Coordinates of C-alpha atoms in Angstrom, one line a residue:
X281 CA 0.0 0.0 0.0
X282 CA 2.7 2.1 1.0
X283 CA 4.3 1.6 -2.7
X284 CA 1.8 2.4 -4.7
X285 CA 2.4 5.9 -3.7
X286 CA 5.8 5.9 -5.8
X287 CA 3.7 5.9 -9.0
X288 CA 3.5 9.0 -10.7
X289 CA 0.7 11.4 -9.7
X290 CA -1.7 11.5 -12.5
X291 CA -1.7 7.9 -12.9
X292 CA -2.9 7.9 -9.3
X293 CA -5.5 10.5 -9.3
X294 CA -7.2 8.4 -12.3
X295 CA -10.5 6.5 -11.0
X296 CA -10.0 3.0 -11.7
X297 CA -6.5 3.4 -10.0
X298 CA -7.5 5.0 -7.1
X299 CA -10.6 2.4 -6.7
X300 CA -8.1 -0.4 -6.5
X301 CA -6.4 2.1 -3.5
X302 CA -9.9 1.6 -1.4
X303 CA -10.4 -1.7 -1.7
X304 CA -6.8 -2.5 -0.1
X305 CA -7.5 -0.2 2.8
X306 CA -10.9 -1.5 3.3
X307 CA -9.0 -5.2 3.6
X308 CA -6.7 -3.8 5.8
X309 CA -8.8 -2.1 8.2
X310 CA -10.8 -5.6 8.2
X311 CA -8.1 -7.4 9.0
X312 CA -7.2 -5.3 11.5
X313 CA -10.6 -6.0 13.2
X314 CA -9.6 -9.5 14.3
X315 CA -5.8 -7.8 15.6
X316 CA -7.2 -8.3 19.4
X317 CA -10.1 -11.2 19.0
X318 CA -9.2 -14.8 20.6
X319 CA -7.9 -17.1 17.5
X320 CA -9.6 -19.8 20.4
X321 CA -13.0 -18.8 19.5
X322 CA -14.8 -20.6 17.0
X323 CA -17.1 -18.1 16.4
X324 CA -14.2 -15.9 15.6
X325 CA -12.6 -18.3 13.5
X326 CA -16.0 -19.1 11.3
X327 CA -16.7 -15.1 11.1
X328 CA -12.3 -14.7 9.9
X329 CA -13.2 -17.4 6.9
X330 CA -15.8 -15.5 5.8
X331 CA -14.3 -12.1 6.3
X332 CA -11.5 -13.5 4.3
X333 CA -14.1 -14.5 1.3
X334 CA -15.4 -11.1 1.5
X335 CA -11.6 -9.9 0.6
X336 CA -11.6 -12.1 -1.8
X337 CA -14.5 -11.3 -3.9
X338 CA -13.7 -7.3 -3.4
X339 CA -10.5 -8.0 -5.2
X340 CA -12.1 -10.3 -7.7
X341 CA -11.5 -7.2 -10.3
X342 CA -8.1 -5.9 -9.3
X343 CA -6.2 -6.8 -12.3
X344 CA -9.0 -5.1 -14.9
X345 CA -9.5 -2.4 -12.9
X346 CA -6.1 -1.7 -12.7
X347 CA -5.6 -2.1 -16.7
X348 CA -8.3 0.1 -17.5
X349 CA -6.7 2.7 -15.0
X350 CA -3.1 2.6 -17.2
X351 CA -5.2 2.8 -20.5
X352 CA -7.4 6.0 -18.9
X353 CA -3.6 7.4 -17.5
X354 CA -2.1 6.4 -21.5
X355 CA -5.0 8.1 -23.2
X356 CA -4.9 11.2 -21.5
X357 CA -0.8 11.6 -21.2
X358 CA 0.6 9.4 -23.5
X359 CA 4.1 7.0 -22.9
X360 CA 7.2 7.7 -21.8
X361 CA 9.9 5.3 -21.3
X362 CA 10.1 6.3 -17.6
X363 CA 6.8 5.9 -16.4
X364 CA 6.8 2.6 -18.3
X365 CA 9.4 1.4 -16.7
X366 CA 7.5 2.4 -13.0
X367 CA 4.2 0.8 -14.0
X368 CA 6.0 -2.7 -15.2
X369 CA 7.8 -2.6 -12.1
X370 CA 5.2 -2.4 -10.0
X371 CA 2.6 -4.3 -11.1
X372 CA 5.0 -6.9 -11.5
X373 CA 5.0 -6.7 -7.6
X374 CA 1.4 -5.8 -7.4
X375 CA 0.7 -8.8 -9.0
X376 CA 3.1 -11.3 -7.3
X377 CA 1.7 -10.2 -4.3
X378 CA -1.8 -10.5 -5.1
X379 CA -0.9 -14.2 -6.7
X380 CA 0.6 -14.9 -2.5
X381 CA -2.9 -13.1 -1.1
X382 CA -5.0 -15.2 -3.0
X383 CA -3.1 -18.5 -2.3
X384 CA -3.2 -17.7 1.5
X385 CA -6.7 -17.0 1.2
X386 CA -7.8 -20.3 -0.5
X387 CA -5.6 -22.3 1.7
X388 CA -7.2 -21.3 4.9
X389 CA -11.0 -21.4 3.6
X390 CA -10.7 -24.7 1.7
X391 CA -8.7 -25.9 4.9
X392 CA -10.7 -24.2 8.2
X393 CA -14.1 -24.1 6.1
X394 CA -16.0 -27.4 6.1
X395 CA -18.6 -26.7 3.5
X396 CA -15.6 -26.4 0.9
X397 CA -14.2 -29.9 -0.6
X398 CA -10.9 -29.4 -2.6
X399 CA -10.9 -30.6 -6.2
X400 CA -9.3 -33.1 -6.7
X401 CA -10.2 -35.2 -3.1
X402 CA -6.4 -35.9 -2.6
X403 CA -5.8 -32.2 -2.5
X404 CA -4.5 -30.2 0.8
X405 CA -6.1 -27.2 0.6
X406 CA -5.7 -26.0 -3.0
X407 CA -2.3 -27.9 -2.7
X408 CA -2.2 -31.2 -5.0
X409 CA 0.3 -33.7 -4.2
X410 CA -0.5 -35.6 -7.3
X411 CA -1.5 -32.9 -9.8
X412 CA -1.4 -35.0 -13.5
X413 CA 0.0 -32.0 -15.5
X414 CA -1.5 -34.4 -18.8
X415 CA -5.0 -33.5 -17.3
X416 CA -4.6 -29.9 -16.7
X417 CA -3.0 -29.7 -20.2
X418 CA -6.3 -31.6 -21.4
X419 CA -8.5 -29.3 -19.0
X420 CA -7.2 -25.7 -20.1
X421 CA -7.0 -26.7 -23.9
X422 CA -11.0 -27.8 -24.3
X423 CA -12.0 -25.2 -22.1
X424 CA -9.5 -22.7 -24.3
X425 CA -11.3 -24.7 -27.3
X426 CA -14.9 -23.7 -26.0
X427 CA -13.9 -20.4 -26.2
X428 CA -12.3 -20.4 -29.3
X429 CA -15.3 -21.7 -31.2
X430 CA -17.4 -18.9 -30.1
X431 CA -15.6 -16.3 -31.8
X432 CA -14.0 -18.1 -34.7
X433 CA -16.6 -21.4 -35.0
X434 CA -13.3 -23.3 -35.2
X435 CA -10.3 -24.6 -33.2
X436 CA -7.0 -26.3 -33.8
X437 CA -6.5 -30.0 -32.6
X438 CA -4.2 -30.8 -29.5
X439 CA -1.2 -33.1 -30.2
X440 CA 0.2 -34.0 -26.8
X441 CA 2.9 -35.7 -25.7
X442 CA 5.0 -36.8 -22.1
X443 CA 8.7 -37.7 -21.4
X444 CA 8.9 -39.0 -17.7
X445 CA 12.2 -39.6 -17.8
X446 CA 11.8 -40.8 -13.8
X447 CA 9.3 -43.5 -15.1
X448 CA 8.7 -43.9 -18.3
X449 CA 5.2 -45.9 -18.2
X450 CA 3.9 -43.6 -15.3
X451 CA 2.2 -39.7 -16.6
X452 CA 3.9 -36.7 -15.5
X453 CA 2.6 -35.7 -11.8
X454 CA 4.1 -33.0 -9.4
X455 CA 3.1 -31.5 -6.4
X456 CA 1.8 -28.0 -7.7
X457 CA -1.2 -25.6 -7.4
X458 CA -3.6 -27.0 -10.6
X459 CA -5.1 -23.8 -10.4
X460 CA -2.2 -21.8 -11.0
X461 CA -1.0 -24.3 -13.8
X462 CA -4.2 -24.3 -15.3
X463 CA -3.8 -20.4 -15.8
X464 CA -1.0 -20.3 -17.1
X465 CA -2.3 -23.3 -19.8
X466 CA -5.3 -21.6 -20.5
X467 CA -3.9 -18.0 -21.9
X468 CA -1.5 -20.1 -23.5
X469 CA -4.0 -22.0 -25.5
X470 CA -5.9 -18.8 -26.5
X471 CA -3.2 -17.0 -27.6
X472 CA -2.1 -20.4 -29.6
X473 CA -5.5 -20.7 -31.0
X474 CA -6.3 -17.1 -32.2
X475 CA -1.9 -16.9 -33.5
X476 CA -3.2 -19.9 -35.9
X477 CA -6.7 -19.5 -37.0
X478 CA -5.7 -15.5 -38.0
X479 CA -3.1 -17.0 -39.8
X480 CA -4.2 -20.4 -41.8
X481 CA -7.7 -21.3 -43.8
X482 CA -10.6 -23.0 -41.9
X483 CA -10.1 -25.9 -43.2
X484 CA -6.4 -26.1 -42.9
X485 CA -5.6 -25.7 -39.0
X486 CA -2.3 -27.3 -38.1
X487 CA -2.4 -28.4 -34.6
X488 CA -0.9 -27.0 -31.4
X489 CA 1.6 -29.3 -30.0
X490 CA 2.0 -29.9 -26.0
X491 CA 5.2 -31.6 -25.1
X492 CA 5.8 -32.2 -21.4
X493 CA 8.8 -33.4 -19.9
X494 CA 10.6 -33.8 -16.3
X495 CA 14.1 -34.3 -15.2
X496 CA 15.7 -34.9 -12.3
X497 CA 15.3 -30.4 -11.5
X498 CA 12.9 -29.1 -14.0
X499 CA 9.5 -30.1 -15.3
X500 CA 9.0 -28.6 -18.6
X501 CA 5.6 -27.8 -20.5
X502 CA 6.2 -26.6 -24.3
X503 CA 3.2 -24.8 -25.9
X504 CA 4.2 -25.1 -30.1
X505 CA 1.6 -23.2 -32.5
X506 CA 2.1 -22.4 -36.6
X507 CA 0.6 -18.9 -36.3
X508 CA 2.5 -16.9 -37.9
X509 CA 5.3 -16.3 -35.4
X510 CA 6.0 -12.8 -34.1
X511 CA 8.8 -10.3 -35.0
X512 CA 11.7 -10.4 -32.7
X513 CA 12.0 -6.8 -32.2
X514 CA 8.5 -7.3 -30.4
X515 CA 9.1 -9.6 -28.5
X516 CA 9.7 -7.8 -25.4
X517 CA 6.9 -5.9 -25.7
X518 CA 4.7 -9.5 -25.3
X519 CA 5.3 -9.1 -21.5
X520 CA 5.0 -5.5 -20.9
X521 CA 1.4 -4.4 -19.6
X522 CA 1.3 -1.5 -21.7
X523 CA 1.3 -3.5 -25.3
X524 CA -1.2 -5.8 -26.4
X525 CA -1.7 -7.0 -30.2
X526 CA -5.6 -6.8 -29.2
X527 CA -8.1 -4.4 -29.0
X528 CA -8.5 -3.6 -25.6
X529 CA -12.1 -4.2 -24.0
X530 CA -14.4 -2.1 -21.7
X531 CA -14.8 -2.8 -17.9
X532 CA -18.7 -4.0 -18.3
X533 CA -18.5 -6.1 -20.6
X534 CA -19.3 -9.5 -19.3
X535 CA -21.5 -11.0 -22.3
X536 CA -18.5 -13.3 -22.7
X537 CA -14.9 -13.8 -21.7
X538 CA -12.5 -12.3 -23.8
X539 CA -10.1 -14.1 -26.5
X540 CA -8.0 -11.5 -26.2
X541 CA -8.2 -8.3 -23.9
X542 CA -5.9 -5.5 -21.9
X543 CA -2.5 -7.1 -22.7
X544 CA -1.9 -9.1 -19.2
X545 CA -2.3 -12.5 -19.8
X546 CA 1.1 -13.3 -20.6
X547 CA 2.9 -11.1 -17.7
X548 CA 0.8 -12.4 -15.2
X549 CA 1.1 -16.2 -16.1
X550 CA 4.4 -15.3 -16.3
X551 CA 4.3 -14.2 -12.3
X552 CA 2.3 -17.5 -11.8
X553 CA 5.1 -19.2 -13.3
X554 CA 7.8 -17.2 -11.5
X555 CA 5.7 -17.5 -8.2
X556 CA 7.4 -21.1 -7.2
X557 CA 10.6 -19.9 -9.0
X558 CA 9.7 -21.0 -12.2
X559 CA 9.4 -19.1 -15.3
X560 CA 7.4 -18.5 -19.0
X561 CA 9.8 -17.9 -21.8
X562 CA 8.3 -17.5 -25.6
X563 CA 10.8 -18.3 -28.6
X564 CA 8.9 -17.3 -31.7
X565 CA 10.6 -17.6 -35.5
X566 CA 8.0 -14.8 -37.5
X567 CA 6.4 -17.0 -40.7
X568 CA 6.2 -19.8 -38.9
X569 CA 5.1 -20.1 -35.7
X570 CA 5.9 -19.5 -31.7
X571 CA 7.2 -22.1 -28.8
X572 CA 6.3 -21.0 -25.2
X573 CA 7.9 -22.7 -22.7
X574 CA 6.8 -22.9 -19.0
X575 CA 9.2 -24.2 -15.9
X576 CA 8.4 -25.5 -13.0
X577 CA 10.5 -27.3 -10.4
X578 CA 10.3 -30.7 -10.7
X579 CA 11.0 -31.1 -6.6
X580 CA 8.5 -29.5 -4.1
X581 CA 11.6 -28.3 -1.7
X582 CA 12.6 -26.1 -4.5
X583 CA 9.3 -24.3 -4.9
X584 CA 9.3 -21.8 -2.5
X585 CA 7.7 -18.8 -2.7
X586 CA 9.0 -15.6 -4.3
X587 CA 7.9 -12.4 -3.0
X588 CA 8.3 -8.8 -3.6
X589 CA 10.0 -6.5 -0.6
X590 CA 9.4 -3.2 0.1
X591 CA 12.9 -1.3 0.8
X592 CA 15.0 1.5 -0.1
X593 CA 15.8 -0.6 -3.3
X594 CA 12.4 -0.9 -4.3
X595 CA 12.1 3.1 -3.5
X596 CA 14.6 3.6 -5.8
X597 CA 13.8 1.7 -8.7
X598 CA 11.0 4.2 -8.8
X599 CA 13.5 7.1 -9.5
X600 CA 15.9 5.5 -12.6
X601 CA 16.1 8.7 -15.2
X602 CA 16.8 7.6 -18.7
X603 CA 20.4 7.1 -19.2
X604 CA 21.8 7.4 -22.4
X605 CA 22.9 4.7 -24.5
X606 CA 26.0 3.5 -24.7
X607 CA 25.5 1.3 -28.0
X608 CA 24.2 3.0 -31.2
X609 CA 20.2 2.4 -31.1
X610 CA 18.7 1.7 -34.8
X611 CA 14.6 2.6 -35.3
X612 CA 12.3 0.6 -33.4
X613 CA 9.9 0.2 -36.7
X614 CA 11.0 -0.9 -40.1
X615 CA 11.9 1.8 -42.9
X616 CA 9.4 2.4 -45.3
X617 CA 11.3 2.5 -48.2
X618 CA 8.5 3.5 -50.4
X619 CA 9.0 7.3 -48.7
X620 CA 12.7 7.3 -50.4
X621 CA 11.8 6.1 -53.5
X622 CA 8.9 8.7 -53.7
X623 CA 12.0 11.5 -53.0
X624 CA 14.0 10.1 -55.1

């Protein structure tokens, strides 16, 4: 709370921005409520479960909130390479922090709430011991599918495939958050699916290709489309929150999720990913078509959490000035050579 004051002025004073302000003060100052109440009182545990629900649905809308308050902030004062810098930085942390919240949150209620059952039954809160990365694969493609054929009345196929290389006539299991994984599947499916149905005929859809494979560190999930690829001088742009190759959408508009929408999908899976100090990386070759490859740790002792702090370093990422370059820096856009010819 005490960072989001570091952002520049007029992207605070926008509305949507400073919403997103109330609602963490509001679930602070009902947090603060239970600071002197017996945790021995069951009456005070039932009414802190659903306290914590209540916190949870207030912030249900954080993330498109929060977009639609950059786009209000870009539309009335345009870019600059600083600010972009700030907002990236922090709702990288905004984010991360929001991913821990939320986890906390569902832990205790599935755990201290007796009306909740975890899905699957073997799970420990939203913790699965056993979570079969195969189904989650299958789960987020055919829901991504369902979506898919709404807009475009069409979908690509699913080619999967495992390498256990622990077990080799076992599937693929680790302990893991499904949720989380499912997530991070899911925007990559839609992105896959829309890359290669804007980019092939109907009746021609090459497949998208899962291959999943764990060693003795790393389990690896590798998303593989034929849609067209994307430049390489954008691809750093893919996982800034201020680019998105769609047009954005309206807060209000709920007929139906969004295909595509404000840009965060891939950032923020990306923070799912990095959450248990994994990571999303996206290889793409433009023409043909783009590989994104998510890793998780293979061992449950290695995923520990990975959490912003607030310090003077974090302060002072907030005050970087642009330093000139050192290297010569061409154009970010390709020359038009038709303008020289037409001088010429």
């Amino acid at each position: 709370m005490k960072e989001i004051n570091l952002l520049p002025d007029r992207l605070l004073t926008t509305p949507s921005v400073q919403m997103v302000q109330s609602w963490y003060i509001q679930s602070l100052m009902d947090m603060l409520d239970f600071l002197d109440k017996s945790p021995d009182d069951y009456g005070v545990l039932a009414e802190f479960v659903t306290t914590l629900e209540n916190i949870r649905n207030r912030h249900n809308d954080v993330v498109p909130t929060m977009a639609q308050g950059v786009l209000e902030y870009k539309e009335a004062f345009g870019e600059d390479p600083i600010t972009n810098q700030n907002i990236q930085y922090f709702l990288d942390r905004l984010y991360m922090s929001r991913i821990s919240i939320r986890m906390l949150i569902n832990q205790h209620t599935l755990v201290f709430d007796g009306a909740m059952k975890p899905v699957p039954p073997s799970a420990i809160g939203s913790i699965d011991p056993h979570c079969n990365v195969a189904e989650v694969v299958r789960d987020a493609y055919e829901n991504a599918k369902a979506l898919c054929e709404q807009y475009y009345l069409t979908s690509p196929d699913l080619v999967l495939k495992e390498l256990n290389t622990k077990n080799r006539m076992q599937p693929i299991s680790i302990v893991y958050v499904p949720s989380h994984l499912y997530h991070m599947l899911f925007e990559l499916f839609k992105n896959a699916m829309r890359a290669t149905i804007e980019s092939h005929d109907d009746y021609n859809l090459p497949p998208v290709e899962v291959m999943v494979a764990i060693g003795g560190e790393d389990l690896s999930i590798k998303v593989s489309d034929r849609g067209g690829g994307v430049p390489f001088r954008k691809m750093e742009k893919l996982f800034s929150y201020m680019y998105s190759t769609a047009p954005a959408p309206q807060i209000g508009e709920h007929d139906r999720p969004p295909l595509a929408g404000f840009g965060y999908g891939l950032p923020i899976s990306r923070l799912y990913a990095q959450y248990f100090q994994g990571d999303l990386q996206l290889y793409s070759m433009e023409g043909y078509g783009t590989d994104a490859i998510i890793h998780l740790k293979a061992l449950s002792t290695d995923s520990v959490e990975r959490l912003p702090v607030y310090n003077k370093t974090a302060k002072r990422n907030y005050k970087v000035s642009q330093m000139a370059d050192d290297w010569c820096v061409p154009t970010k856009e390709p020359l038009d050579l038709a303008v020289f010819r037409l001088s010429k």
